[in-house]
Structures are given as C-alpha cells and as structure tokens.
Amino acid sequence: MFNQDTICALATAQGIGAIGVIRVSGPETFPIVNRIFKGKNLEKQLSHTIHFGTIRDNQTIIDEVLVSLFKAPSSYTREDTIEISCHGSDFIIQKILKLILREGARLANPGEFTQRAFLNGQLDLAQAEAVADLIASDSEASHQTAINQIRGGFSKQIAQLREALIHFASLIELELDFGEEDVEFADRDDLRQLIFKIQKVLIPLIDSFEMGNVIKNGVPTVIAGKPNAGKSTLLNRLLNEEKAIVSDIAGTTRDVIEDELFIEGIRFRLIDTAGLRKTTDTIEAIGVERTLQQMDKASLIVYLFDASEIQLTEIAQQITEFNAPYILVGNKVDKLSADKKSAFDTTYPDILWISASENKNIDTLKDTLVRKVKTREIKSGDTVVTNLRHYQHLLQTNGALENVLEGLAQSVTGDFLAQDIRFALHHLGEITGQITTDDLLANIFSKFCIGK
C-alpha cells in the first residue's frame, strides 16, 4: 500500500457542468462516505455497484447523487474507491469535498490516484505516464498510441528484453563468484547473439521516437517565402478562417502567427512568417530574423513562391539553406504562362501548383503535408515511443549493449561485461519503474491533473 491516508478530489473538469464526479480512495473510503450518504449502508454493498441516495450535512440535504463502489483490489488504485456523481454546481462540489475532508480524508496531490495505482502494482511507470498522454491526446494518432501503451504493449517488450538480459547477467555474476577458478558459465557467442536479437527490437523503438514526437507534440510547419507570395492567404485557406491579415502591401506580416490544423489524425502547427528579404525597416527586420529562427526549428517547411515573379535561380539559392524537409509550392498559377510553368516543372518536378486566392489545389497540399510526415501508418498494436524520458533510457541501454559487444570483441573479463549489462538493465528498469527514485516519481506525477 502507498500509505494510510484516504484522499479525495474532483475527477471531472473544473467549472459548471451537468455532473461532477468526486473520487475518494484509501482505507477509510467506505466509512467516510457512508457517514455523509443517506441511502443503503455502503459498507455492506458489493463492489462494482451503483447506489442512489443523498449527501447530507447532518440533516441538510446537499444533493441527490449516484455512488459507484470499487472494493480493493478491484479498483484503479487497488484501494477501496468510491466515485460520487453529483450535479455539476461548483457550490455543490465544494460542499461535498468539504464534508469528505471533515470526515478525515485529505485532498489528493496532482496525479496521486495514478501514483497509487503504480505503487500498488496496478500499472507500471510507462503505463502510468501513458494515462497522462491519453488525457492530453488531441488526435486519432496520439489517442491510439496512448491506448497501446496503457494496455502494456511497450511495457511487455521492455520486460522481455530485460528478462533475457537478466539470465546472462546472473551467469556472469556467478563467474565472478568463482573468479579464481577461471570458469565461464555464460557462453560468449550466445551472449553476442542475444544482444543482436535485443537490438533488433531496441533500435526500431529508438527510431520510432521521431514519429512518436510528431504524434504527441504536432509537426512545426513553417510557411515561408518572399513578401507578397501569398503566405497569409494560404494560412487562411488551410485553416478555413481569416486568421492572418491579407494585403497587397508587401511586408504586412511582421511577426509569427501560429495555429493548429488536424489532417488525418496528425496535428500540424502551422506558422505563418514574415517575408524573406533584406530590409532597412527595423521592425520588419526583426520579423525576418524570427522567420529564420522558426525555419531552423521546423520539422517541415512549406516554401511558397509567386510563380509569376520569382526566378528559378532564386528558388535554388533559397532551398540550399533549408535544414528540414520542404514542399515547394508555386502560388498564383493562374497568372503563370505555359512556357514558364514548363521550365519550372523541368527543373523541379515535385512543385505543387496552387492558387491560394482561388482555393485551387489546397486539398492536394493537405495530402502532401500528410505524406511528408506519415512515413508509415500507425496501426493498432504498434509500439511507438512518444516519451522523451523513455527515448533517453533506450539510447543509454543501446549504448551499454554496444559496450558489451566491444568488450566481447576485445575478450575483456567478466567483471567489465557484468558492469555494462547492469547499466543496460538499470536503464530498462527505469522505463517501467522497476528502478525509481522519489524525485523521478514526484516529477512525473506532478504533471497530472489533481483528480487523476
């Protein structure tokens, strides 16, 4: 058990709504709620049942409620848990919480319900972190990835890797106990093959983080180009709203304008920027500098140019400065001569031609954005690493395994091999919480909402 406190918190969002749900968990949950509930004796009821009654302050009725019962260990926290569904008035919710506190509970800390679920063995640490990801999911892809991790797909893979290593680690540790007899219990060729086998699982997990980061945080997508190329018009078309000011005056956009667009479950963070040109205007120059900064941080660049005015040499010069994948988009194609379009297509066959003002080929551009990012479909059951902490430990695990391979190649003694294997086991254990510190747990669960 985590501790002997009984905790409570509002589990639904703050603010007025149809209902509010108050969660109570801990050893005194049933006696505490029973003392303020008028209806059946909750301590005598079965787990996973719901009961109608009233919450009362002495004889004063506060609200009519439904009370859901979950008896240990068959609850989210593996403790006795009750969820009180009341009307969503802030006054009612606060009144009920005060009554529960008066009866001996305390307010839960952020993430404390999920922390108790972890400490009581209901979830491992990777699954617990995925709960926060699920709550924060805002696209189909981020939702599916979080669900897969909560169901333990990632954790099972890590556990299997760790179990295989533990077997060899124990054999090498046994060798150290017989150090003076110069015996080998762990076959070195078998150990080498095991590490290769582990890396076949480990390296794809490491590589998946790039896609996982996109799923979790969105794709920073900069719309860049010269002044009056139509960047703001394009942003408005993509968002289907008048987000940015559009004008024939060059240099209208002087600061970064950002909004989000969801396409096929992927979140694109669209960033409209100041036009790229040399300028003596101090304010515009600051805007251009911010454009360059955004382009350096971008995961994808949409380079938009006015097809009727730009020269091929200008495009060639600009794209050499890109540090991210890019899409060449020719705007105002309705004003372009057939000969000039042909010349562009010959040099840059991947140019996407649009007319932002006429809303022409905008859907094709959206499809192209998805293809640039979606290197593969995220299928049900796929394991994708989205958590930076997990990614760092996977890298450190692989580094330790590389050291083992190097040690095997150099025929180092068992004590050096054992040390690197211990490092690998340590970092795998950090992912699922088999190895933790109080500071790590505090950092992870402090990011949760109070009622989770």
Coordinates of C-alpha atoms in Angstrom, one line a residue:
M1 CA 0.0 0.0 0.0
F2 CA 1.1 3.6 -0.7
N3 CA 0.2 4.9 2.7
Q4 CA -2.7 5.0 5.1
D5 CA -4.2 8.3 4.0
T6 CA -7.6 8.5 2.3
I7 CA -7.6 11.0 -0.5
C8 CA -10.3 12.8 -2.4
A9 CA -10.5 15.2 -5.4
L10 CA -12.8 16.3 -8.2
A11 CA -12.2 13.9 -11.1
T12 CA -14.1 15.9 -13.8
A13 CA -13.1 19.2 -15.2
Q14 CA -13.4 22.4 -13.2
G15 CA -16.4 24.6 -14.0
I16 CA -20.2 24.3 -14.2
G17 CA -21.5 21.2 -16.0
A18 CA -24.3 18.7 -15.9
I19 CA -22.5 16.5 -13.5
G20 CA -19.3 16.4 -11.4
V21 CA -17.5 13.3 -10.2
I22 CA -15.7 13.2 -6.9
R23 CA -13.2 10.4 -6.4
V24 CA -12.3 9.1 -2.9
S25 CA -9.6 6.4 -2.4
G26 CA -7.9 4.8 0.6
P27 CA -8.6 2.5 3.6
E28 CA -11.2 4.7 5.2
T29 CA -13.1 5.5 2.0
F30 CA -16.3 3.5 2.8
P31 CA -16.7 4.6 6.4
I32 CA -16.1 8.3 5.4
V33 CA -18.6 8.4 2.6
N34 CA -21.1 6.3 4.5
R35 CA -21.2 8.9 7.2
I36 CA -22.4 11.6 4.8
F37 CA -24.5 9.4 2.5
K38 CA -28.2 8.7 3.2
G39 CA -29.3 5.5 1.5
K40 CA -28.0 2.0 1.7
N41 CA -25.2 1.1 4.0
L42 CA -22.3 1.3 1.6
E43 CA -20.0 -0.8 3.7
K44 CA -22.4 -3.8 3.2
Q45 CA -22.7 -3.5 -0.6
L46 CA -20.9 -5.4 -3.3
S47 CA -18.1 -4.0 -5.3
H48 CA -18.9 -2.5 -8.8
T49 CA -22.4 -1.5 -7.8
I50 CA -24.1 1.9 -8.0
H51 CA -26.4 3.3 -5.4
F52 CA -28.8 6.3 -5.4
G53 CA -29.1 8.5 -2.3
T54 CA -28.4 11.9 -0.9
I55 CA -25.3 13.6 0.5
R56 CA -26.2 15.3 3.8
D57 CA -24.6 17.8 6.2
N58 CA -26.2 16.5 9.4
Q59 CA -29.9 16.7 8.3
T60 CA -29.4 19.2 5.5
I61 CA -29.6 17.7 2.0
I62 CA -26.7 18.9 -0.2
D63 CA -27.6 16.9 -3.4
E64 CA -29.0 13.7 -4.8
V65 CA -26.2 11.5 -6.0
L66 CA -25.2 8.2 -7.5
V67 CA -22.4 6.5 -5.7
S68 CA -20.2 3.9 -7.5
L69 CA -18.3 1.4 -5.4
F70 CA -15.0 -0.3 -6.1
K71 CA -13.6 -2.5 -3.4
A72 CA -9.8 -3.3 -3.1
P73 CA -8.1 -4.7 -5.0
S74 CA -10.6 -4.3 -7.9
S75 CA -10.2 -0.6 -8.5
Y76 CA -8.0 1.8 -10.4
T77 CA -5.8 2.4 -7.3
R78 CA -6.2 -1.2 -5.9
E79 CA -7.6 0.5 -2.8
D80 CA -11.2 0.9 -1.7
T81 CA -12.5 3.6 -4.0
I82 CA -15.8 5.5 -4.4
E83 CA -16.9 7.9 -7.1
I84 CA -19.7 10.3 -6.2
S85 CA -21.6 11.6 -9.2
C86 CA -23.4 14.8 -8.2
H87 CA -24.8 17.8 -10.1
G88 CA -22.0 20.0 -11.6
S89 CA -22.5 23.1 -9.5
D90 CA -19.3 24.5 -8.1
F91 CA -21.1 25.1 -4.8
I92 CA -22.3 21.5 -4.5
I93 CA -18.9 20.0 -5.4
Q94 CA -17.0 22.2 -2.9
K95 CA -19.6 21.5 -0.2
I96 CA -19.3 17.7 -0.7
L97 CA -15.5 17.9 -0.8
K98 CA -15.5 19.8 2.5
L99 CA -17.7 17.2 4.1
I100 CA -15.4 14.4 3.0
L101 CA -12.4 16.4 4.3
R102 CA -14.2 17.0 7.6
E103 CA -14.7 13.2 8.0
G104 CA -11.0 12.5 7.8
A105 CA -9.8 12.5 4.2
R106 CA -7.3 14.9 2.6
L107 CA -7.1 16.5 -0.8
A108 CA -5.2 14.4 -3.3
N109 CA -1.9 15.7 -4.8
P110 CA -1.6 16.0 -8.6
G111 CA -1.6 12.6 -10.1
E112 CA -1.8 10.8 -6.7
F113 CA -4.5 8.4 -7.8
T114 CA -2.4 7.2 -10.7
Q115 CA 0.7 7.2 -8.5
R116 CA -1.1 4.9 -6.0
A117 CA -2.1 2.7 -9.0
F118 CA 1.6 2.4 -9.9
L119 CA 2.9 1.9 -6.3
N120 CA 0.2 -0.7 -5.7
G121 CA 1.1 -2.7 -8.8
Q122 CA -1.9 -1.8 -11.0
L123 CA 0.2 -0.1 -13.6
D124 CA 3.9 0.1 -14.3
L125 CA 5.5 3.5 -14.8
A126 CA 5.4 3.6 -18.6
Q127 CA 1.6 2.8 -18.4
A128 CA 1.1 5.4 -15.7
E129 CA 2.8 8.1 -17.9
A130 CA 0.5 6.9 -20.8
V131 CA -2.5 7.8 -18.7
A132 CA -1.4 11.5 -18.9
D133 CA -0.8 11.1 -22.6
L134 CA -4.3 9.7 -23.1
I135 CA -5.9 12.6 -21.2
A136 CA -3.9 15.1 -23.3
S137 CA -4.5 13.3 -26.6
D138 CA -6.0 15.6 -29.2
S139 CA -5.8 13.5 -32.4
E140 CA -6.6 9.9 -33.5
A141 CA -2.9 9.0 -33.7
S142 CA -2.0 10.3 -30.2
H143 CA -5.1 8.6 -28.8
Q144 CA -4.2 5.3 -30.4
T145 CA -0.6 5.4 -29.3
A146 CA -1.5 6.2 -25.7
I147 CA -4.1 3.4 -25.6
N148 CA -1.5 0.9 -26.9
Q149 CA 0.9 1.9 -24.1
I150 CA -1.7 1.8 -21.4
R151 CA -2.6 -1.7 -22.5
G152 CA 1.0 -2.7 -21.8
G153 CA 2.4 -3.3 -25.3
F154 CA 5.5 -1.2 -24.8
S155 CA 6.0 -2.4 -21.2
K156 CA 5.8 -6.1 -22.3
Q157 CA 8.6 -5.5 -24.9
I158 CA 10.8 -3.8 -22.3
A159 CA 10.1 -6.6 -19.8
Q160 CA 11.0 -9.3 -22.3
L161 CA 14.3 -7.5 -23.2
R162 CA 15.1 -7.2 -19.5
E163 CA 14.3 -10.8 -18.7
A164 CA 16.6 -12.1 -21.4
L165 CA 19.5 -9.9 -20.1
I166 CA 18.9 -10.9 -16.5
H167 CA 19.6 -14.5 -17.3
F168 CA 23.0 -13.8 -18.8
A169 CA 23.8 -11.3 -16.1
S170 CA 23.2 -13.9 -13.4
L171 CA 25.6 -16.3 -15.2
I172 CA 28.3 -13.7 -15.4
E173 CA 27.8 -12.8 -11.8
L174 CA 28.2 -16.5 -11.0
E175 CA 31.5 -16.5 -12.8
L176 CA 32.7 -13.6 -10.6
D177 CA 32.0 -15.8 -7.6
F178 CA 34.3 -18.4 -9.0
G179 CA 36.9 -15.9 -10.2
E180 CA 39.9 -17.8 -9.0
E181 CA 38.8 -21.0 -10.9
D182 CA 38.7 -19.3 -14.4
V183 CA 35.4 -20.8 -15.5
E184 CA 32.8 -19.5 -17.9
F185 CA 29.1 -20.2 -17.3
A186 CA 27.9 -17.6 -19.8
D187 CA 28.7 -18.6 -23.4
R188 CA 30.2 -15.5 -25.1
D189 CA 28.8 -16.4 -28.6
D190 CA 25.3 -16.9 -27.1
L191 CA 25.6 -13.5 -25.3
R192 CA 26.7 -11.8 -28.5
Q193 CA 23.7 -13.3 -30.4
L194 CA 21.3 -12.3 -27.6
I195 CA 22.5 -8.7 -27.8
F196 CA 22.0 -8.7 -31.6
K197 CA 18.5 -10.1 -31.0
I198 CA 17.7 -7.4 -28.4
Q199 CA 19.0 -4.6 -30.6
K200 CA 16.6 -5.8 -33.4
V201 CA 13.8 -4.8 -31.0
L202 CA 15.6 -1.9 -29.3
I203 CA 16.7 0.1 -32.4
P204 CA 13.2 0.2 -34.1
L205 CA 11.8 1.5 -30.8
I206 CA 14.5 4.2 -30.7
D207 CA 13.8 5.1 -34.4
S208 CA 10.1 5.3 -33.7
F209 CA 10.6 8.3 -31.4
E210 CA 10.8 10.7 -34.3
M211 CA 7.2 9.7 -35.4
G212 CA 6.1 9.5 -31.8
N213 CA 7.2 13.1 -31.1
V214 CA 5.2 14.2 -34.1
I215 CA 2.1 12.3 -32.9
K216 CA 2.4 13.7 -29.4
N217 CA 3.5 17.3 -30.0
G218 CA 2.5 18.0 -33.6
V219 CA 4.5 19.0 -36.6
P220 CA 6.0 22.5 -36.5
T221 CA 5.3 23.6 -40.1
V222 CA 6.6 26.9 -41.3
I223 CA 5.1 28.7 -44.3
A224 CA 8.0 30.7 -45.7
G225 CA 8.6 32.7 -48.8
K226 CA 9.2 36.2 -50.1
P227 CA 6.8 39.1 -49.2
N228 CA 3.5 39.0 -51.1
A229 CA 3.9 35.4 -52.1
G230 CA 0.5 34.7 -50.5
K231 CA 1.6 33.0 -47.3
S232 CA -1.1 34.6 -45.1
T233 CA -3.8 33.8 -47.7
L234 CA -2.6 30.2 -47.8
L235 CA -2.7 30.0 -44.0
N236 CA -6.3 31.3 -44.0
R237 CA -7.2 28.7 -46.7
L238 CA -5.7 25.9 -44.8
L239 CA -7.4 26.9 -41.5
N240 CA -10.7 27.9 -43.4
E241 CA -10.8 31.1 -41.4
E242 CA -9.4 34.7 -41.6
K243 CA -6.6 34.1 -39.2
A244 CA -4.0 36.4 -40.8
I245 CA -4.3 39.9 -42.3
V246 CA -4.1 39.8 -46.1
S247 CA -3.0 42.9 -48.0
D248 CA -1.3 43.8 -51.4
I249 CA 1.2 45.7 -49.4
A250 CA 4.5 43.8 -49.2
G251 CA 5.6 43.0 -45.6
T252 CA 2.2 43.0 -44.0
T253 CA 3.1 40.1 -41.8
R254 CA 5.8 41.2 -39.4
D255 CA 5.5 38.7 -36.6
V256 CA 4.9 34.9 -36.3
I257 CA 1.3 33.8 -36.5
E258 CA 0.6 30.2 -35.3
D259 CA -2.4 27.9 -35.3
E260 CA -3.2 24.2 -35.5
L261 CA -4.6 22.1 -38.3
F262 CA -5.5 18.4 -37.9
I263 CA -5.3 16.3 -41.1
E264 CA -5.9 12.5 -40.9
G265 CA -5.2 12.4 -37.2
I266 CA -1.9 14.4 -37.4
R267 CA -1.6 17.8 -35.7
F268 CA 0.2 20.4 -37.8
R269 CA 1.4 23.5 -36.0
L270 CA 1.2 26.0 -38.9
I271 CA 3.4 29.0 -38.6
D272 CA 2.9 32.0 -40.9
T273 CA 6.0 34.2 -41.0
A274 CA 7.4 37.5 -42.3
G275 CA 8.5 37.5 -45.9
L276 CA 12.2 36.7 -46.6
R277 CA 14.0 39.7 -47.9
K278 CA 16.7 42.2 -47.0
T279 CA 15.1 45.3 -45.4
T280 CA 16.1 48.5 -43.7
D281 CA 12.9 48.6 -41.7
T282 CA 13.8 47.8 -38.1
I283 CA 10.5 46.1 -37.2
E284 CA 10.4 44.1 -40.4
A285 CA 14.0 43.0 -40.0
I286 CA 13.1 41.6 -36.5
G287 CA 10.2 39.7 -38.2
V288 CA 12.6 38.3 -40.9
E289 CA 15.0 37.2 -38.1
R290 CA 12.2 35.4 -36.3
T291 CA 11.2 33.7 -39.6
L292 CA 14.8 32.3 -39.9
Q293 CA 14.6 31.1 -36.3
Q294 CA 11.3 29.3 -36.9
M295 CA 12.7 27.7 -40.1
D296 CA 15.7 26.3 -38.1
K297 CA 13.3 24.7 -35.6
A298 CA 10.8 23.5 -38.1
S299 CA 10.1 19.8 -38.9
L300 CA 8.6 20.8 -42.2
I301 CA 8.8 23.9 -44.4
V302 CA 6.2 24.9 -47.0
Y303 CA 8.2 27.2 -49.3
L304 CA 5.6 29.4 -51.1
F305 CA 6.6 31.5 -54.1
D306 CA 4.8 33.8 -56.5
A307 CA 5.1 31.8 -59.7
S308 CA 4.6 34.8 -61.9
E309 CA 7.5 36.8 -60.4
I310 CA 10.2 34.6 -59.0
Q311 CA 13.2 33.2 -60.9
L312 CA 14.5 29.6 -60.9
T313 CA 17.8 30.8 -59.5
E314 CA 16.1 32.4 -56.5
I315 CA 14.5 29.1 -55.6
A316 CA 17.8 27.2 -56.0
Q317 CA 19.5 29.7 -53.7
Q318 CA 16.8 29.5 -51.0
I319 CA 16.3 25.8 -50.7
T320 CA 20.0 25.2 -50.1
E321 CA 19.5 27.0 -46.7
F322 CA 16.7 24.6 -45.5
N323 CA 17.6 22.3 -42.6
A324 CA 14.2 20.5 -42.7
P325 CA 12.2 18.6 -45.3
Y326 CA 10.3 21.0 -47.5
I327 CA 7.5 21.3 -50.0
L328 CA 7.9 23.7 -53.0
V329 CA 4.5 25.3 -53.6
G330 CA 4.0 27.6 -56.6
N331 CA 1.2 30.1 -55.9
K332 CA -0.8 32.3 -58.4
V333 CA -0.5 29.6 -61.0
D334 CA -3.5 31.2 -62.8
K335 CA -1.1 34.1 -63.7
L336 CA 1.7 31.9 -65.0
S337 CA 2.5 31.4 -68.7
A338 CA 2.7 27.8 -70.0
D339 CA 6.3 28.3 -71.0
K340 CA 7.4 29.4 -67.6
K341 CA 5.4 26.7 -65.9
S342 CA 7.1 24.1 -68.1
A343 CA 10.6 25.5 -67.2
F344 CA 9.8 25.2 -63.5
D345 CA 8.4 21.7 -63.9
T346 CA 11.5 20.6 -65.8
T347 CA 13.9 21.8 -63.0
Y348 CA 11.6 21.0 -60.0
P349 CA 9.2 18.2 -61.0
D350 CA 7.8 18.0 -57.4
I351 CA 6.5 21.6 -57.3
L352 CA 2.9 21.7 -56.2
W353 CA 0.9 24.4 -58.1
I354 CA -1.9 26.2 -56.2
S355 CA -3.9 29.4 -56.3
A356 CA -4.5 30.3 -52.7
S357 CA -6.8 33.2 -53.6
E358 CA -8.9 30.8 -55.8
N359 CA -8.7 27.9 -53.3
K360 CA -7.2 25.7 -56.0
N361 CA -5.3 22.5 -55.0
I362 CA -5.5 23.3 -51.3
D363 CA -6.7 19.8 -50.6
T364 CA -3.8 18.4 -52.6
L365 CA -1.4 20.4 -50.5
K366 CA -3.0 18.9 -47.3
D367 CA -2.5 15.4 -48.7
T368 CA 1.1 16.3 -49.5
L369 CA 1.7 17.5 -45.9
V370 CA 0.5 14.2 -44.6
R371 CA 2.6 12.2 -47.0
K372 CA 5.7 14.1 -45.9
V373 CA 5.1 13.3 -42.3
K374 CA 3.4 9.9 -42.4
T375 CA 6.4 7.7 -43.2
R376 CA 4.2 4.7 -42.1
E377 CA 0.7 4.1 -40.8
I378 CA 0.3 3.7 -37.0
K379 CA -1.6 0.5 -36.7
S380 CA -3.4 -0.9 -33.7
G381 CA -0.9 -2.7 -31.6
D382 CA 2.2 -0.8 -33.0
T383 CA 4.6 0.3 -30.3
V384 CA 5.7 3.9 -30.8
V385 CA 7.9 5.8 -28.3
T386 CA 6.5 9.2 -27.6
N387 CA 8.1 9.9 -24.2
L388 CA 11.5 11.7 -24.1
R389 CA 12.4 10.0 -20.9
H390 CA 11.8 6.6 -22.4
Y391 CA 13.8 7.6 -25.5
Q392 CA 16.8 8.7 -23.5
H393 CA 16.8 5.4 -21.5
L394 CA 16.5 3.4 -24.7
L395 CA 19.6 5.2 -26.1
Q396 CA 21.5 4.6 -22.9
T397 CA 20.5 0.9 -22.9
N398 CA 21.7 0.6 -26.5
G399 CA 25.0 2.4 -25.6
A400 CA 25.6 -0.1 -22.8
L401 CA 24.9 -3.1 -25.1
E402 CA 27.4 -1.6 -27.7
N403 CA 29.9 -1.6 -24.9
V404 CA 29.2 -5.2 -24.1
L405 CA 29.8 -6.1 -27.8
E406 CA 33.0 -4.1 -27.8
G407 CA 34.1 -5.9 -24.7
L408 CA 33.3 -9.3 -26.2
A409 CA 35.4 -8.4 -29.3
Q410 CA 38.3 -7.5 -27.0
S411 CA 37.8 -10.6 -24.8
V412 CA 37.5 -8.5 -21.6
T413 CA 36.9 -10.2 -18.3
G414 CA 33.5 -10.9 -16.9
D415 CA 33.5 -8.1 -14.4
F416 CA 33.6 -5.5 -17.2
L417 CA 30.9 -7.3 -19.1
A418 CA 28.8 -7.5 -16.0
Q419 CA 29.1 -3.8 -15.3
D420 CA 27.8 -2.9 -18.8
I421 CA 25.0 -5.4 -18.6
R422 CA 24.0 -3.9 -15.2
F423 CA 23.8 -0.5 -16.9
A424 CA 21.6 -1.8 -19.6
L425 CA 19.3 -3.5 -17.0
H426 CA 19.2 -0.3 -15.0
H427 CA 18.0 1.9 -17.9
L428 CA 15.4 -0.7 -19.0
G429 CA 14.2 -0.8 -15.4
E430 CA 13.9 3.0 -15.2
I431 CA 11.4 2.9 -18.1
T432 CA 8.9 0.7 -16.4
G433 CA 9.6 1.8 -12.9
Q434 CA 11.3 -1.3 -11.6
I435 CA 14.1 1.2 -10.6
T436 CA 12.8 4.5 -9.4
T437 CA 13.7 7.5 -7.2
D438 CA 11.4 9.7 -5.2
D439 CA 12.5 12.7 -7.3
L440 CA 11.6 10.9 -10.5
L441 CA 8.1 9.9 -9.3
A442 CA 7.5 13.4 -8.0
N443 CA 8.5 14.9 -11.3
I444 CA 6.3 12.5 -13.4
F445 CA 3.1 12.6 -11.3
S446 CA 3.2 16.4 -10.6
K447 CA 2.3 16.9 -14.2
F448 CA -1.0 15.1 -13.9
C449 CA -4.3 16.8 -13.0
I450 CA -5.4 16.7 -9.4
G451 CA -8.2 14.1 -9.9
K452 CA -6.1 11.6 -11.8

